[in-house]
Tab-separated table of C-alpha atoms in Angstrom:
chain	number	residue	atom	x	y	z
A	1311	ALA	CA	0.499	17.506	1.221
A	1312	GLN	CA	2.762	14.561	0.244
A	1313	THR	CA	2.529	13.128	-3.392
A	1314	VAL	CA	3.759	9.811	-4.688
A	1315	THR	CA	4.594	9.366	-8.388
A	1316	GLN	CA	4.988	6.254	-10.340
A	1317	SER	CA	5.860	7.098	-13.847
A	1318	GLN	CA	5.701	3.564	-15.235
A	1319	PRO	CA	2.076	2.648	-15.831
A	1320	GLU	CA	3.137	-0.842	-17.179
A	1321	MET	CA	6.265	-2.950	-17.049
A	1322	SER	CA	7.090	-6.315	-18.414
A	1323	VAL	CA	9.668	-8.888	-17.387
A	1324	GLN	CA	10.556	-12.338	-18.393
A	1325	GLU	CA	10.388	-15.106	-15.895
A	1326	ALA	CA	13.636	-15.369	-13.773
A	1327	GLU	CA	14.846	-11.971	-14.935
A	1328	THR	CA	15.043	-8.812	-12.784
A	1329	VAL	CA	12.830	-5.757	-13.017
A	1330	THR	CA	12.864	-2.321	-11.279
A	1331	LEU	CA	9.894	-0.264	-10.565
A	1332	SER	CA	10.305	3.317	-9.993
A	1333	CYS	CA	8.812	5.694	-7.299
A	1334	THR	CA	9.338	9.255	-6.411
A	1335	TYR	CA	7.645	11.144	-3.626
A	1336	ASP	CA	7.552	14.699	-2.362
A	1337	THR	CA	7.498	15.524	1.463
A	1338	SER	CA	8.806	18.201	3.790
A	1339	GLU	CA	9.079	15.754	6.643
A	1340	SER	CA	12.400	14.063	7.740
A	1341	ASP	CA	10.868	10.820	9.245
A	1342	TYR	CA	8.334	8.801	7.478
A	1343	TYR	CA	7.669	5.235	6.067
A	1344	LEU	CA	7.699	4.003	2.546
A	1345	PHE	CA	5.940	1.010	1.278
A	1346	TRP	CA	5.475	-1.213	-1.728
A	1347	TYR	CA	2.229	-2.950	-1.970
A	1348	LYS	CA	1.082	-5.757	-4.347
A	1349	GLN	CA	-2.444	-5.958	-5.665
A	1350	PRO	CA	-3.005	-9.254	-7.651
A	1351	PRO	CA	-6.198	-9.875	-9.660
A	1352	SER	CA	-8.028	-10.769	-6.379
A	1353	ARG	CA	-7.602	-7.135	-5.421
A	1354	GLN	CA	-6.260	-7.921	-1.850
A	1355	MET	CA	-3.613	-5.574	-0.940
A	1356	ILE	CA	-0.399	-7.334	0.104
A	1357	LEU	CA	2.509	-5.670	1.694
A	1358	VAL	CA	5.743	-6.421	-0.114
A	1359	ILE	CA	8.256	-4.370	1.696
A	1360	ARG	CA	8.681	-1.371	3.948
A	1361	GLN	CA	11.464	1.122	4.469
A	1362	GLU	CA	11.844	3.428	7.443
A	1363	ALA	CA	13.379	6.767	6.309
A	1364	TYR	CA	15.786	7.093	9.214
A	1365	LYS	CA	17.350	3.841	8.156
A	1366	GLN	CA	20.108	4.191	5.508
A	1367	GLN	CA	20.287	0.599	4.909
A	1368	ASN	CA	18.012	-0.606	1.859
A	1369	ALA	CA	15.294	-3.020	2.974
A	1370	THR	CA	15.256	-6.479	1.578
A	1371	GLU	CA	12.614	-9.208	1.713
A	1372	ASN	CA	13.812	-12.370	-0.173
A	1373	ARG	CA	13.656	-11.549	-3.969
A	1374	PHE	CA	12.378	-8.057	-3.274
A	1375	SER	CA	14.767	-5.174	-2.436
A	1376	VAL	CA	14.491	-1.442	-2.554
A	1377	ASN	CA	16.955	1.230	-3.411
A	1378	PHE	CA	16.057	4.061	-1.226
A	1379	GLN	CA	17.651	7.605	-2.022
A	1380	LYS	CA	16.382	9.913	0.682
A	1381	ALA	CA	17.914	13.094	-0.755
A	1382	ALA	CA	16.469	12.357	-4.222
A	1383	LYS	CA	13.159	11.260	-2.776
A	1384	SER	CA	13.429	8.122	-4.757
A	1385	PHE	CA	12.151	4.653	-3.736
A	1386	SER	CA	12.469	1.944	-6.412
A	1387	LEU	CA	11.531	-1.617	-6.043
A	1388	LYS	CA	13.712	-4.428	-7.568
A	1389	ILE	CA	12.284	-7.959	-8.101
A	1390	SER	CA	14.786	-10.517	-8.727
A	1391	ASP	CA	14.270	-13.991	-10.216
A	1392	SER	CA	10.833	-12.932	-11.287
A	1393	GLN	CA	8.052	-15.483	-11.062
A	1394	LEU	CA	4.668	-15.743	-12.825
A	1395	GLY	CA	2.941	-15.061	-9.384
A	1396	ASP	CA	4.540	-11.684	-9.304
A	1397	ALA	CA	2.231	-10.425	-12.026
A	1398	ALA	CA	0.176	-7.791	-10.369
A	1399	MET	CA	-0.387	-4.078	-9.719
A	1400	TYR	CA	2.349	-2.634	-7.531
A	1401	PHE	CA	1.597	0.524	-5.527
A	1402	CYS	CA	4.228	2.651	-3.881
A	1403	ALA	CA	3.027	4.397	-0.644
A	1404	TYR	CA	4.113	6.941	1.659
A	1405	ARG	CA	3.109	7.482	5.396
A	1406	SER	CA	4.145	9.933	7.900
A	1407	LEU	CA	5.019	8.465	11.367
A	1408	TYR	CA	1.438	8.494	12.467
A	1409	GLY	CA	-0.394	9.650	9.409
A	1410	LYS	CA	-2.321	8.209	6.548
A	1411	LEU	CA	-1.118	6.211	3.617
A	1412	THR	CA	-0.716	8.207	0.289
A	1413	PHE	CA	-0.624	5.769	-2.714
A	1414	GLY	CA	1.039	6.258	-6.191
A	1415	THR	CA	-1.005	5.529	-9.287
A	1416	GLY	CA	0.423	2.033	-9.662
A	1417	THR	CA	2.480	-0.015	-12.152
A	1418	ARG	CA	1.049	-2.970	-13.778
A	1419	LEU	CA	3.672	-5.643	-13.952
A	1420	GLN	CA	3.454	-8.464	-16.496
A	1421	VAL	CA	5.672	-11.493	-16.250
A	1422	THR	CA	6.107	-13.493	-19.576
A	1423	LEU	CA	7.527	-16.850	-20.193
B	1177	GLY	CA	-0.419	-11.650	9.992
B	1178	ALA	CA	-3.522	-9.996	11.232
B	1179	VAL	CA	-6.933	-10.347	9.423
B	1180	VAL	CA	-9.258	-7.856	8.299
B	1181	SER	CA	-12.651	-9.096	6.863
B	1182	GLN	CA	-15.270	-7.129	4.831
B	1183	HIS	CA	-18.796	-8.116	4.141
B	1184	PRO	CA	-20.237	-8.492	1.698
B	1185	SER	CA	-17.705	-8.977	-0.901
B	1186	ARG	CA	-19.999	-8.084	-3.771
B	1187	VAL	CA	-23.267	-6.247	-3.702
B	1188	ILE	CA	-25.590	-5.071	-6.508
B	1189	CYS	CA	-28.285	-2.636	-5.614
B	1190	LYS	CA	-30.825	-0.395	-7.417
B	1191	SER	CA	-30.247	3.422	-7.892
B	1192	GLY	CA	-31.716	5.289	-4.732
B	1193	THR	CA	-31.291	2.402	-2.429
B	1194	SER	CA	-28.728	2.391	0.632
B	1195	VAL	CA	-25.945	-0.155	1.019
B	1196	LYS	CA	-24.064	-1.064	4.165
B	1197	ILE	CA	-20.418	-2.331	4.021
B	1198	GLU	CA	-18.801	-3.918	7.202
B	1199	CYS	CA	-15.206	-3.972	8.056
B	1200	ARG	CA	-13.919	-6.080	10.884
B	1201	SER	CA	-10.625	-6.611	12.502
B	1202	LEU	CA	-10.732	-10.216	13.486
B	1203	ASP	CA	-7.881	-10.677	15.713
B	1204	PHE	CA	-6.991	-7.296	16.997
B	1205	GLN	CA	-8.678	-4.103	18.171
B	1206	ALA	CA	-8.636	-1.190	15.941
B	1207	THR	CA	-9.515	2.334	17.272
B	1208	THR	CA	-9.028	3.657	13.804
B	1209	MET	CA	-10.034	2.237	10.425
B	1210	PHE	CA	-9.540	3.780	6.948
B	1211	TRP	CA	-11.971	3.460	4.004
B	1212	TYR	CA	-10.673	3.694	0.448
B	1213	ARG	CA	-12.386	3.760	-3.014
B	1214	GLN	CA	-10.704	2.316	-6.013
B	1215	PHE	CA	-12.085	2.885	-9.658
B	1216	PRO	CA	-11.088	0.566	-12.251
B	1217	LYS	CA	-7.416	0.664	-13.181
B	1218	GLN	CA	-6.792	3.439	-10.723
B	1219	SER	CA	-5.205	3.800	-7.250
B	1220	LEU	CA	-6.729	3.669	-3.756
B	1221	MET	CA	-8.214	6.932	-2.812
B	1222	LEU	CA	-8.669	7.595	1.011
B	1223	MET	CA	-12.302	8.516	1.587
B	1224	ALA	CA	-12.303	8.865	5.337
B	1225	THR	CA	-10.783	7.795	8.627
B	1226	SER	CA	-13.279	6.004	11.022
B	1227	ASN	CA	-12.678	6.591	14.764
B	1228	GLU	CA	-14.046	4.435	17.469
B	1229	GLY	CA	-16.325	6.520	19.804
B	1230	SER	CA	-16.067	9.704	17.727
B	1231	LYS	CA	-17.021	11.101	14.310
B	1232	ALA	CA	-15.365	9.983	11.203
B	1233	THR	CA	-12.814	12.355	9.518
B	1234	TYR	CA	-13.653	12.739	5.747
B	1235	GLU	CA	-11.221	13.696	3.035
B	1236	GLN	CA	-11.846	16.751	0.982
B	1237	GLY	CA	-14.531	16.245	-1.668
B	1238	VAL	CA	-16.076	13.300	0.076
B	1239	GLU	CA	-19.717	13.834	0.919
B	1240	LYS	CA	-20.291	13.169	4.627
B	1241	ASP	CA	-24.065	12.721	4.224
B	1242	LYS	CA	-23.661	10.182	1.341
B	1243	PHE	CA	-21.037	7.992	2.962
B	1244	LEU	CA	-21.987	7.467	6.454
B	1245	ILE	CA	-19.323	5.881	8.626
B	1246	ASN	CA	-19.998	4.375	12.105
B	1247	HIS	CA	-17.156	2.824	14.193
B	1248	ALA	CA	-19.398	0.864	16.454
B	1249	SER	CA	-16.749	-1.038	18.467
B	1250	LEU	CA	-13.101	-1.747	18.514
B	1251	THR	CA	-13.356	-4.372	15.868
B	1252	LEU	CA	-16.115	-3.061	13.560
B	1253	SER	CA	-16.600	-0.056	11.314
B	1254	THR	CA	-19.367	0.318	8.784
B	1255	LEU	CA	-19.644	2.355	5.635
B	1256	THR	CA	-23.058	3.152	4.313
B	1257	VAL	CA	-23.688	4.557	0.854
B	1258	THR	CA	-26.824	6.433	0.953
B	1259	SER	CA	-29.139	6.925	-2.014
B	1260	ALA	CA	-26.595	5.176	-4.244
B	1261	HIS	CA	-26.186	6.138	-7.833
B	1262	PRO	CA	-24.446	4.439	-10.627
B	1263	GLU	CA	-21.349	6.669	-10.278
B	1264	ASP	CA	-20.940	5.266	-6.781
B	1265	SER	CA	-20.135	1.873	-8.372
B	1266	SER	CA	-16.709	1.133	-7.276
B	1267	PHE	CA	-14.432	-1.050	-5.172
B	1268	TYR	CA	-14.330	-0.158	-1.524
B	1269	ILE	CA	-11.518	-1.284	0.624
B	1270	CYS	CA	-11.052	-0.752	4.271
B	1271	SER	CA	-7.933	-1.059	6.359
B	1272	ALA	CA	-6.841	-1.104	10.042
B	1273	PRO	CA	-3.645	-0.284	11.619
B	1274	MET	CA	-2.352	-2.742	14.374
B	1275	THR	CA	-0.964	-0.410	16.919
B	1276	ARG	CA	0.973	-3.071	18.649
B	1277	SER	CA	2.797	-3.944	15.384
B	1278	ARG	CA	5.959	-2.311	14.388
B	1279	ASP	CA	5.177	1.006	12.770
B	1280	ASN	CA	1.333	0.418	13.101
B	1281	GLU	CA	1.209	-1.768	10.111
B	1282	GLN	CA	-1.931	-1.405	8.237
B	1283	PHE	CA	-3.895	-4.615	7.223
B	1284	PHE	CA	-6.400	-4.510	4.415
B	1285	GLY	CA	-9.634	-6.115	3.925
B	1286	PRO	CA	-10.385	-8.064	0.763
B	1287	GLY	CA	-12.570	-5.273	-0.633
B	1288	THR	CA	-16.318	-4.956	-1.667
B	1289	ARG	CA	-17.376	-4.549	-5.065
B	1290	LEU	CA	-20.392	-2.189	-5.321
B	1291	THR	CA	-22.530	-2.080	-8.573
B	1292	VAL	CA	-25.383	0.398	-8.692
B	1293	LEU	CA	-27.811	-0.243	-11.527
């Protein structure tokens, strides 16, 4: 079974600074998807960014980018120019091609002035 | 993006009663929907996969007779918590993959907070 590990229960970043959230996963599959989801206080799950494992290029969505290291099974999220609205729980998730999502335990991100 | 709704958003019930939660895909059809449970300050745990026209598939440790799932149509799945107890109090979230989207992107409902007294 696949597992997803987020080793940082909480992180804090100052507004306008950059923060990196860590995620590692375990799988024996060669093709899969990785995701970062944001869950604000409203608890609505919001897709932040996705990465297809067969693509070597790291995904980027505006201020959000990932560092995908397939051999190391590492998938970190970098948030640049942090904003107060970025404060939320962030979940890393794994999904095989047509399978179910497996979530990590989450990282609570605080953004300070 | 696609929209998935859940109803009700909050429900409070007495111990021993049953509660039904609806999950609807508003602008696309979903032959599969997923039901998750999230306890406070914890991650989402998959409970079951709802399949239109067939029985749901439950994850290990989830009681089928307690959490009844019915996928009545291509846009509606319901989760019924039968004989609810205080330990069933949790946040329940559904999601539906849009098969015509790139990589079957899953869209999440806003969740239902269940409190059992």
